Short mmCIF file of C-alpha atoms and ligand atoms in Angstrom, two decimals:
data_model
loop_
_atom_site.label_atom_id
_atom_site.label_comp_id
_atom_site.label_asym_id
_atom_site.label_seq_id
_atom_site.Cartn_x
_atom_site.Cartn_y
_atom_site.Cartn_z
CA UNK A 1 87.11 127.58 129.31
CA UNK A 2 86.76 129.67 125.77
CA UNK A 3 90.70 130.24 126.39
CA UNK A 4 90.99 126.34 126.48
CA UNK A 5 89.37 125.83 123.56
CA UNK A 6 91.12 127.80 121.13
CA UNK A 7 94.09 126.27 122.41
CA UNK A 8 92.82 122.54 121.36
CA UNK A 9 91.56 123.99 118.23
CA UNK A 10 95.38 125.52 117.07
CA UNK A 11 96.93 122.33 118.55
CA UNK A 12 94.68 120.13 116.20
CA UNK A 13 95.78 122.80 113.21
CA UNK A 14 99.29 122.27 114.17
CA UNK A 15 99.27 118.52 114.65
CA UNK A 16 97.47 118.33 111.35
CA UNK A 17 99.90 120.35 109.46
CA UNK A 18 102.52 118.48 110.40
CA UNK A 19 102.06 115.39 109.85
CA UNK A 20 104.21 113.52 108.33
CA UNK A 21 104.90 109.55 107.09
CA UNK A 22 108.15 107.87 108.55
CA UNK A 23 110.50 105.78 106.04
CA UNK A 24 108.80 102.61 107.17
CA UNK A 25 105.25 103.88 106.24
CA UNK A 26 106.30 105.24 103.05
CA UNK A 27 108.28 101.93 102.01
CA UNK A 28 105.16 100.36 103.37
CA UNK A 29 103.07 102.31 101.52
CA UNK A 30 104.84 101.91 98.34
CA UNK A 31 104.94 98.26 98.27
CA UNK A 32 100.81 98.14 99.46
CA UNK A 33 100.50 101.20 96.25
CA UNK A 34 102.27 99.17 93.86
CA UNK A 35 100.60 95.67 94.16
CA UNK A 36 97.04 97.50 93.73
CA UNK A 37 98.04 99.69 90.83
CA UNK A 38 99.37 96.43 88.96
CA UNK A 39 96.12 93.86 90.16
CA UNK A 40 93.88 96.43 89.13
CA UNK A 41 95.99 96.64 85.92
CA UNK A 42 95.65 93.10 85.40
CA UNK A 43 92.05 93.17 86.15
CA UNK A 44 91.54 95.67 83.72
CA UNK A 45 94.09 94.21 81.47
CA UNK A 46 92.64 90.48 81.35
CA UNK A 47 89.20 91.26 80.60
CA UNK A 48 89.81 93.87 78.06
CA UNK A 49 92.73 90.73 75.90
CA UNK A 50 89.62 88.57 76.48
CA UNK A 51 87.31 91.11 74.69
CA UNK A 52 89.98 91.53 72.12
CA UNK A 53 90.27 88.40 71.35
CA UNK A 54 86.60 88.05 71.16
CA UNK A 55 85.44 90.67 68.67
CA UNK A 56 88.27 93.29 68.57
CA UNK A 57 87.88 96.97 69.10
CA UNK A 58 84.45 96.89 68.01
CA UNK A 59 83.68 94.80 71.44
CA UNK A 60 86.56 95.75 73.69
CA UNK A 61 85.49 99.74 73.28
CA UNK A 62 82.24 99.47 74.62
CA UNK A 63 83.20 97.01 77.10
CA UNK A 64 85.91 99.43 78.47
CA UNK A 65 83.32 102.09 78.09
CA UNK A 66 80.75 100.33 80.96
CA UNK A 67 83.13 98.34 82.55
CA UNK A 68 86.78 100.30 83.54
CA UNK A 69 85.43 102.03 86.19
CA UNK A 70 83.26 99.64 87.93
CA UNK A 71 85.98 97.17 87.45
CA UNK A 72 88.49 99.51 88.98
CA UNK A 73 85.81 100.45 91.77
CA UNK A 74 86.07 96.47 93.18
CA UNK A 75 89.50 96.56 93.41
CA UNK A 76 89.04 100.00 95.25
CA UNK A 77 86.49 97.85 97.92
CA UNK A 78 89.09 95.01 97.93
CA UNK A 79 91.59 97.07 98.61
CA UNK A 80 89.87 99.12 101.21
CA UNK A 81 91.50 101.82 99.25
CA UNK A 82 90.14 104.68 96.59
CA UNK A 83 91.56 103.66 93.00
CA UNK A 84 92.26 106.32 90.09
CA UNK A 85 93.47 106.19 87.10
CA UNK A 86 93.52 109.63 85.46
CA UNK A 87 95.54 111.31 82.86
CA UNK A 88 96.47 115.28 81.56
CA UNK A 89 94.66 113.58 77.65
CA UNK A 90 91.08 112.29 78.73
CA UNK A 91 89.46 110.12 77.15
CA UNK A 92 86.55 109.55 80.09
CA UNK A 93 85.50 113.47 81.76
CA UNK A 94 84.52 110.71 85.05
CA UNK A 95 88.85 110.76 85.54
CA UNK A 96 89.89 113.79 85.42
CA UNK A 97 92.89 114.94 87.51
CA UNK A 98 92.87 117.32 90.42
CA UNK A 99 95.47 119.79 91.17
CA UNK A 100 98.00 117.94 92.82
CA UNK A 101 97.20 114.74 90.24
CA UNK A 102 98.24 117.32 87.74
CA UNK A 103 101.49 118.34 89.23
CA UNK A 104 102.60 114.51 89.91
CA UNK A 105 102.07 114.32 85.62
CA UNK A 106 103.96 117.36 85.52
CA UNK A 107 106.71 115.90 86.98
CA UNK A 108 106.69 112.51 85.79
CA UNK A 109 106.31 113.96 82.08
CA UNK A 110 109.46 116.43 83.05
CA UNK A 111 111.35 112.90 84.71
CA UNK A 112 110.27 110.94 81.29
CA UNK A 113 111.73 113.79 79.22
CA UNK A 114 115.08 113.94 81.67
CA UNK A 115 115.28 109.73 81.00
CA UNK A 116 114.84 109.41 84.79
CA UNK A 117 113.53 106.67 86.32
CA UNK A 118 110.22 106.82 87.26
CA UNK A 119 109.50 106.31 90.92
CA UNK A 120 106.06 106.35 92.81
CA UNK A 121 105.69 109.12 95.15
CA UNK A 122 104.08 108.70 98.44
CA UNK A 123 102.54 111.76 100.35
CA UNK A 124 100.00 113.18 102.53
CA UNK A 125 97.20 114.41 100.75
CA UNK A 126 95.17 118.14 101.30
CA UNK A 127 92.46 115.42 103.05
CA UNK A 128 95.67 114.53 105.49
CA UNK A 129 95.56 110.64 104.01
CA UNK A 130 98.41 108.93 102.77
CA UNK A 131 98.45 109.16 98.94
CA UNK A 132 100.52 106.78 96.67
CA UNK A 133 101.22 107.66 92.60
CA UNK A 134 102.57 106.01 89.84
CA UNK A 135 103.04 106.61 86.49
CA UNK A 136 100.85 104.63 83.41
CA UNK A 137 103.07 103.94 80.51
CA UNK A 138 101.97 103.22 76.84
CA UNK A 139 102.66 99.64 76.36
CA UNK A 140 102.43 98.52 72.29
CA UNK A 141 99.01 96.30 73.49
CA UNK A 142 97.41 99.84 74.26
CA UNK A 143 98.24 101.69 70.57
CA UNK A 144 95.36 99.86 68.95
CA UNK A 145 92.83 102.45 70.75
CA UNK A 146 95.46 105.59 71.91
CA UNK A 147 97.75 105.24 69.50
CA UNK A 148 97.97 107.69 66.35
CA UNK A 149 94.30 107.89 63.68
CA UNK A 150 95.64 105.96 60.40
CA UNK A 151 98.36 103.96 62.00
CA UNK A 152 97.69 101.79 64.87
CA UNK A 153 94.10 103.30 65.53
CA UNK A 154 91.71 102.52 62.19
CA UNK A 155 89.13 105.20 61.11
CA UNK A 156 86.93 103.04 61.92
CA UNK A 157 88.04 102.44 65.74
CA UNK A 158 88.35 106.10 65.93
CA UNK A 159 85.02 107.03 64.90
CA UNK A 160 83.39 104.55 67.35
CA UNK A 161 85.33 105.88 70.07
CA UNK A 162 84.51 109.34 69.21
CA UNK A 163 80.80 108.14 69.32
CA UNK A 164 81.30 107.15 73.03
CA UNK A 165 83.45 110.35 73.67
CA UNK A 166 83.36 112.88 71.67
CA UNK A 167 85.65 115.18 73.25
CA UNK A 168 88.57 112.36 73.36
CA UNK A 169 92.24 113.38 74.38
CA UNK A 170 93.54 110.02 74.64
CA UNK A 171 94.68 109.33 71.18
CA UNK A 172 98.44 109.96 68.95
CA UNK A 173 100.23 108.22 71.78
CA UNK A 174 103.68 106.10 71.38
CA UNK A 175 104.95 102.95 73.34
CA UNK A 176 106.89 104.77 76.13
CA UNK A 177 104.76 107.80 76.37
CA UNK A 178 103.42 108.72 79.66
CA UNK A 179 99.31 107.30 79.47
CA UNK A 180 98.50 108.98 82.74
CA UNK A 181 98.73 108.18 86.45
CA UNK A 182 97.56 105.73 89.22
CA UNK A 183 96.27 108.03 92.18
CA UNK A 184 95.30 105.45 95.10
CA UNK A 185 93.88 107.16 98.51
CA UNK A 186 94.64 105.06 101.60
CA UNK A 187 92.08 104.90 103.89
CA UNK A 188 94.85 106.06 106.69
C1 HEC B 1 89.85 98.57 73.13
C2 HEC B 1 90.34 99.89 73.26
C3 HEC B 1 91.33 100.22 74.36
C4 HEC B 1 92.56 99.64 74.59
C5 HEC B 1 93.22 98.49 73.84
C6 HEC B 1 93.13 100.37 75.72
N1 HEC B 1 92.27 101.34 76.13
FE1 HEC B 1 92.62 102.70 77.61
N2 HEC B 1 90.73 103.42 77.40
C7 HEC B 1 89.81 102.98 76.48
C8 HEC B 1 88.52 103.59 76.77
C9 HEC B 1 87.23 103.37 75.99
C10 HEC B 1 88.70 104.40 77.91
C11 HEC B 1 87.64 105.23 78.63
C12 HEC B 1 86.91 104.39 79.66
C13 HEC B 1 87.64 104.29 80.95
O1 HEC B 1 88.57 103.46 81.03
O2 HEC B 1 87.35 105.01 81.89
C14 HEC B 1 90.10 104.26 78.29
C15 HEC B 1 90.69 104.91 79.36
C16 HEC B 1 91.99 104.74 79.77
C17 HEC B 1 92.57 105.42 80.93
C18 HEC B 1 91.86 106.36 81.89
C19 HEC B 1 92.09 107.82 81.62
C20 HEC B 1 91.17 108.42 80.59
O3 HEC B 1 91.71 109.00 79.63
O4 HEC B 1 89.93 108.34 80.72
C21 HEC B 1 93.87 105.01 81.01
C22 HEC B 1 94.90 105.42 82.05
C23 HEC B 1 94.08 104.06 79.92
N3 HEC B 1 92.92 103.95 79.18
C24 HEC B 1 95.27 103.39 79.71
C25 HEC B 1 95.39 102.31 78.84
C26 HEC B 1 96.53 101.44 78.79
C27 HEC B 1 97.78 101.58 79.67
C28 HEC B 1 96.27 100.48 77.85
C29 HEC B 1 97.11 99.30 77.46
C30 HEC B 1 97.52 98.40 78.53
C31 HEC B 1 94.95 100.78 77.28
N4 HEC B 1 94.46 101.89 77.92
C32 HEC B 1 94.35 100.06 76.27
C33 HEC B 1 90.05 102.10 75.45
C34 HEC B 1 91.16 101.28 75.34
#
């Protein structure tokens, strides 16, 4: 019997190792990966022009500060699906990458630099579920809180988003520039 169940136990290992996702389920992922990654983007987007528009920084800072991640946390239960957005210049410690996050903005930063396209990679992840990324690109709507101190980000804005996050990373970016990365867990 003991013989028996080392054998299940290495075939589980095995089976586990190797598993892989077919064309179909990575197209399938990519497409599923892609429409979250741009509703949540919306969702985030949306309410942060309507804060804008509202009282400027001085309201759409805070709001983003209470609001981004519970906002990106629905779309996560909508979804049925874990939502990330993380980056390798924080501005919020609550994102931060993990190893292989890190490696994906390796490589997208190495693709940007190449003037590659950037495609979303789809994978099996170390907790053996499939795993979609995607790069975050500066748009010229985002410079007015990551963009560079004395340009497109006032003193002002600066020092009330150092009040909120003192240790910011997120700041002296340019349209174009890699932002960070979408990291979306599929609940298999
Ligand atoms: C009003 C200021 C403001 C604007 C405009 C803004 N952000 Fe942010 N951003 C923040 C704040 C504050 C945080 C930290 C809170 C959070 O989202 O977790 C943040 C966090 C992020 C994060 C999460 C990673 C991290 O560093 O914590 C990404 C990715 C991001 N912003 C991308 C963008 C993009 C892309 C745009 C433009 C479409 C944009 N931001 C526009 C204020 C802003």
């Amino acid at each position: 019997m003991k013989n028996y169940g080392f054998l299940l136990v290495f075939i589980l290992i095995l089976s586990g190792c190797t598993k892989t996702l077919s064309e179909e389920q990575k197209d399938k992922y990519i497409t599923e990966g892609k429409e979250m990654a741009l509703a949540t983007a919306n969702k985030l987007g949306s309410n942060l022009s309507q804060k804008m528009k509202e009282g400027g920084v001085k309201e759409a800072v805070p709001f983003c500060n209470t609001m981004a991640n519970p906002l990106t946390e629905e779309m996560s239960k909508k979804y049925n699906a874990e939502i990330k957005r993380t980056s390798d210049k924080l501005r919020n410690d609550k994102n931060k990458p993990n190893e292989e996050e890190n490696k994906i903005i390796d490589y997208y930063k190495k693709a940007l630099e190449a003037n590659k396209q950037l495609e979303p990679v789809v994978e099996i992840d170390a907790s053996g579920n499939p795993h979609f990324y995607g790069p975050i690109i500066m748009q010229k709507k985002c410079l007015a809180c990551h963009g560079s101190v004395g340009k497109e980000v006032s003193v002002k804005t600066d020092s009330l988003i150092k009040s909120y996050y003192s240790n910011d990373k997120a700041i002296g970016f340019k349209e174009g520039d890699l932002r960070g990365i979408w990291s979306i867990t599929f609940s298999n």
